C-alpha positions as a printed Julia matrix, in Angstrom:
313×3 Matrix{Float64}:
 -12.5   -28.21  -22.51
 -11.2   -26.73  -25.31
  -7.8   -27.14  -26.18
  -5.47  -24.92  -28.43
  -5.13  -25.86  -31.96
  -1.05  -26.51  -31.95
   1.2   -28.55  -34.28
   4.23  -29.19  -33.25
   7.02  -30.79  -34.8
  10.82  -30.72  -32.97
  13.42  -30.72  -35.13
  15.72  -34.04  -34.53
  18.58  -31.79  -35.8
  20.77  -30.81  -32.29
  22.5   -28.04  -33.14
  25.85  -26.46  -30.99
  25.67  -22.95  -29.26
  28.65  -21.51  -30.82
  29.41  -18.59  -28.72
  28.72  -20.34  -25.76
  31.4   -20.09  -22.82
  30.45  -24.12  -22.06
  29.55  -27.14  -25.05
  26.46  -27.19  -24.7
  23.86  -28.99  -27.25
  20.75  -26.64  -28.29
  17.03  -28.32  -29.32
  15.77  -26.3   -31.84
  12.14  -26.71  -33.56
   8.91  -25.02  -34.62
   5.25  -24.81  -33.55
   2.28  -23.52  -35.59
   0.01  -22.04  -33.26
  -4.24  -22.09  -34.61
  -5.9   -18.56  -33.69
  -9.58  -18.46  -34.11
 -11.55  -15.54  -35.36
 -12.49  -12.92  -32.06
 -10.19  -12.83  -28.65
  -7.67  -15.4   -28.05
  -4.19  -15.41  -26.2
  -0.98  -17.05  -27.2
   2.58  -17.13  -25.94
   6.22  -18.31  -27.69
   7.52  -21.26  -26.98
  10.97  -20.89  -28.55
  14.18  -18.42  -26.91
  16.78  -17.44  -29.0
  20.05  -19.21  -29.06
  22.5   -18.22  -25.98
  25.46  -15.77  -26.95
  26.94  -16.34  -23.75
  26.45  -18.86  -20.74
  28.91  -18.77  -18.86
  30.51  -17.42  -14.8
  30.94  -13.65  -14.15
  34.32  -13.26  -12.59
  32.53  -10.81  -10.66
  30.04   -7.92  -10.47
  28.13   -4.9    -9.27
  24.57   -4.09   -7.48
  23.72   -3.43  -11.62
  26.62   -5.44  -14.02
  28.26   -8.9   -14.49
  31.89   -9.42  -15.79
  33.65  -11.91  -17.47
  37.5   -10.78  -17.79
  37.95  -13.88  -20.25
  34.48  -12.81  -22.75
  34.54  -10.94  -26.12
  30.55   -9.39  -25.6
  29.3    -8.42  -28.92
  27.27   -5.32  -28.92
  23.66   -6.04  -26.56
  22.82   -2.6   -25.89
  19.58   -0.57  -26.34
  18.86    0.69  -29.86
  16.4     3.6   -30.05
  16.3     3.23  -25.99
  14.82   -0.06  -26.55
  15.91   -3.36  -25.03
  17.62   -5.9   -27.81
  19.15   -8.86  -25.63
  18.37   -9.95  -21.94
  20.49  -11.53  -19.27
  18.99  -15.03  -17.21
  20.46  -15.54  -13.79
  21.22  -19.7   -14.06
  22.18  -20.0   -10.01
  22.06  -18.71   -6.43
  18.91  -16.57   -5.25
  18.01  -15.31   -8.47
  17.65  -17.98  -10.52
  15.23  -17.79  -13.91
  15.55  -13.78  -13.16
  15.36  -11.86  -16.39
  16.92   -8.34  -16.89
  17.25   -6.35  -19.95
  20.41   -5.62  -20.93
  21.2    -1.4   -20.91
  24.92   -1.57  -22.46
  27.89   -3.54  -22.49
  31.77   -3.78  -23.23
  33.74   -6.64  -24.44
  34.02   -7.75  -21.2
  30.77   -6.17  -19.0
  27.4    -5.69  -19.34
  25.37   -3.96  -17.33
  21.55   -4.7   -16.38
  18.38   -3.07  -15.95
  17.68   -4.39  -12.64
  19.55   -5.39   -8.47
  22.01   -8.02   -9.07
  23.08   -8.06   -5.27
  21.45  -10.83   -4.19
  22.62  -13.08   -6.79
  25.36  -14.28   -5.49
  29.33  -13.2    -5.97
  29.87  -15.26   -9.28
  26.84  -16.03  -10.6
  26.21  -17.93  -13.72
  24.47  -16.65  -16.55
  23.41  -16.41  -20.0
  23.01  -14.04  -22.14
  20.44  -14.33  -25.49
  18.64  -11.62  -27.81
  14.71  -10.98  -27.47
  11.8   -12.02  -29.44
   9.97   -9.49  -31.11
   6.55   -9.49  -32.45
   8.48   -9.35  -36.23
  10.11  -12.35  -35.14
   6.75  -14.2   -34.02
   4.69  -13.2   -37.01
   7.14  -13.36  -39.97
   5.32  -16.36  -41.06
   1.3   -16.17  -40.45
  -1.5   -16.36  -42.26
  -5.42  -14.64  -41.93
  -4.42  -11.62  -40.32
  -6.71   -8.46  -41.69
  -4.89   -5.21  -42.02
  -5.81   -2.66  -40.47
  -8.23   -4.25  -38.57
  -6.63   -6.67  -36.46
  -4.57   -6.58  -33.16
  -2.08   -7.45  -30.94
  -2.25   -6.73  -27.57
   0.43   -6.84  -24.68
  -0.69   -6.06  -20.26
   2.32   -4.28  -18.54
   3.34   -4.31  -15.17
   1.78   -0.56  -14.71
  -1.38   -1.62  -16.04
  -0.89    0.25  -19.7
  -1.19   -2.31  -22.74
   0.96   -1.88  -25.85
  -1.12   -2.64  -28.82
  -0.03   -3.06  -32.23
  -2.22   -2.85  -35.5
  -1.64   -5.01  -37.42
   0.07   -3.77  -41.46
   1.24   -6.49  -42.78
   3.93   -5.13  -45.71
   3.07   -1.28  -45.33
   5.35   -1.7   -42.2
   8.64   -2.9   -41.41
   7.53   -4.96  -38.5
   4.0    -5.68  -39.5
   2.62   -3.49  -36.48
   2.01    0.21  -36.1
   1.04    1.48  -33.41
  -2.9     2.95  -33.92
  -2.18    5.78  -31.58
   0.94    7.23  -33.76
   0.79    5.39  -36.95
   4.26    4.31  -36.37
   6.08    0.83  -36.7
   6.44   -0.53  -33.85
   7.98   -4.17  -32.7
   7.69   -4.76  -29.13
   9.44   -7.17  -27.1
   7.91  -10.37  -25.77
   9.5   -11.52  -22.46
   9.88  -15.2   -21.19
   6.87  -16.39  -19.9
   4.64  -13.68  -21.37
   1.19  -13.81  -22.97
  -0.97  -11.72  -25.15
  -3.93  -11.4   -26.64
  -4.84  -11.61  -30.77
  -8.24   -9.78  -31.51
  -9.07  -11.02  -35.36
 -11.41  -11.03  -37.97
 -10.49  -14.2   -39.46
  -9.02  -17.53  -37.77
  -5.69  -18.27  -38.98
  -1.72  -19.18  -38.13
   1.54  -18.17  -36.89
   4.83  -20.25  -37.32
   7.45  -19.54  -35.19
  11.22  -21.84  -35.02
  13.96  -21.48  -32.29
  15.57  -22.92  -29.75
  13.82  -25.21  -26.8
  14.69  -23.17  -23.76
  16.08  -25.72  -21.19
  16.27  -23.24  -18.16
  13.71  -22.17  -15.18
  12.36  -18.72  -16.13
  11.18  -16.47  -13.42
   8.0   -15.0   -14.31
   6.66  -11.65  -12.86
   3.78  -11.14  -11.68
   2.11   -7.14  -10.57
  -0.96   -6.3    -9.2
  -3.46   -4.11  -10.11
  -3.05   -5.59  -14.02
  -3.5    -8.55  -16.08
  -0.67  -10.46  -15.99
  -0.79  -13.46  -19.17
   1.16  -15.7   -18.35
   2.66  -19.1   -19.8
   4.51  -22.03  -18.99
   5.49  -21.61  -22.68
   6.66  -25.28  -23.6
   6.54  -26.09  -26.94
   4.93  -29.95  -25.84
   1.76  -31.27  -25.59
   2.44  -32.34  -21.39
   0.59  -31.14  -18.61
   0.92  -30.9   -15.3
  -1.42  -29.81  -11.78
  -1.59  -26.6   -11.44
  -0.14  -26.79   -7.58
   2.75  -28.67   -8.98
   3.61  -25.85  -11.15
   5.1   -23.86   -8.58
   2.55  -20.49   -9.7
   0.63  -20.63   -5.96
   4.47  -20.81   -4.01
   4.39  -16.81   -3.64
   1.03  -16.06   -4.16
  -1.11  -14.53   -1.29
  -3.52  -17.52    0.21
  -7.81  -16.74   -0.09
  -6.44  -13.41   -2.11
  -5.0   -14.47   -5.78
  -6.18  -16.39   -8.26
  -5.61  -18.12  -11.82
  -7.78  -18.04  -14.46
  -8.35  -20.41  -17.14
  -9.87  -19.49  -20.68
 -11.14  -21.18  -23.5
  -9.32  -20.49  -26.67
 -12.05  -20.33  -29.43
 -12.55  -17.05  -29.77
 -14.85  -16.27  -26.58
 -12.05  -16.4   -23.76
 -14.67  -18.1   -21.67
 -13.76  -18.79  -18.48
 -13.06  -22.57  -18.27
 -12.25  -22.27  -14.15
 -10.87  -19.74  -11.56
  -8.59  -21.33   -8.87
  -8.46  -19.55   -5.82
  -4.42  -20.26   -4.04
  -4.49  -21.65   -0.84
  -0.62  -21.45   -0.12
   1.07  -24.85    0.53
  -2.16  -26.07    0.64
  -3.23  -25.92   -3.17
  -5.95  -24.3    -4.8
  -9.49  -24.5    -4.71
 -12.9   -23.12   -6.94
 -13.85  -20.2    -5.0
 -17.52  -20.87   -5.73
 -17.67  -24.52   -4.58
 -14.42  -24.69   -2.74
 -13.61  -27.88   -4.61
  -9.9   -28.7    -5.25
  -8.85  -27.75   -8.56
  -8.59  -30.1   -11.21
  -7.75  -28.39  -14.83
  -4.57  -29.0   -15.78
  -1.74  -26.69  -17.04
  -1.57  -27.4   -20.5
   1.94  -27.21  -21.93
   1.7   -23.55  -23.43
  -1.5   -22.26  -22.03
  -1.77  -18.51  -21.47
  -3.16  -17.78  -18.09
  -4.64  -14.7   -16.12
  -3.06  -14.29  -12.84
  -4.38  -11.94  -10.22
  -2.14  -11.09   -7.31
  -2.97   -8.44   -4.7
   1.3    -7.92   -4.52
   4.24   -8.18   -6.7
   5.75  -11.33   -6.83
   7.09  -13.83   -9.32
   6.26  -17.43  -10.48
   9.25  -19.18  -11.12
   8.28  -21.47  -14.13
   9.98  -24.76  -14.68
  12.11  -25.44  -17.46
  10.1   -27.04  -20.59
  12.29  -29.18  -21.29
  15.8   -30.63  -19.26
  18.38  -32.91  -21.36
  20.44  -35.54  -20.07
  22.98  -35.68  -18.29
  26.23  -36.59  -20.66
């Protein structure tokens, strides 16, 4: 089995999250991901720092209130989300909601918080975008290479590489206007390139679980999004807990440019996964930052485990 050529260095510096409501220490680092000519899949293995982490003093179905907060401007810009909320406890642990608007003490999100508990713990972060991920990169060919995100409704968001001729590095091939799409936590993306190259991204290691949505009738490229080198059994990752048995699948691909199939795992619910052709138990591990293609028959969620759990102090 071929693995992604990924060089990783976690910086030994721990920085304080200056805007956080509680005194937590962030681990920061960087990762160099390589891509081969052809089609390769990748994910973002870091997050931006917390701008807030704490308890809501109250909430409504779509808003969170912190009476003592002094939130910055987290709202939409040109109709696009710039920040997100992640719930950290209760039934919606790990769920990510785009911020629509906010005041100094309240945040309105795109989604339903009804089951989040009366005073949920949450964080606020700025979204990661394509321009962040590819700011330090090599090997891209302008007006030829593309970047593709697969959307929940079955459509795609495609960026054509334009380098310094676009403020974001990418344009829409349909409109020829600059684009800078959000890459959500745990989401994978497709690169189609004429040559091999690299991109380097540096930021903060996530210490929280992430609820990664899975949709029917579309391509779900998802990942544990860990910058480490560890792997885990597919069943241990929790990805099968909400999948439909004897229907939903996880497909593993090579990342040599061909996207050849390494293995297909059919969900058996609590009994794990098997190869649908041989019925042998799945043994292909889920690598730290490997991107897999998940096919589901109904909307569901994978609660991906945190990539790093800090020791208690």
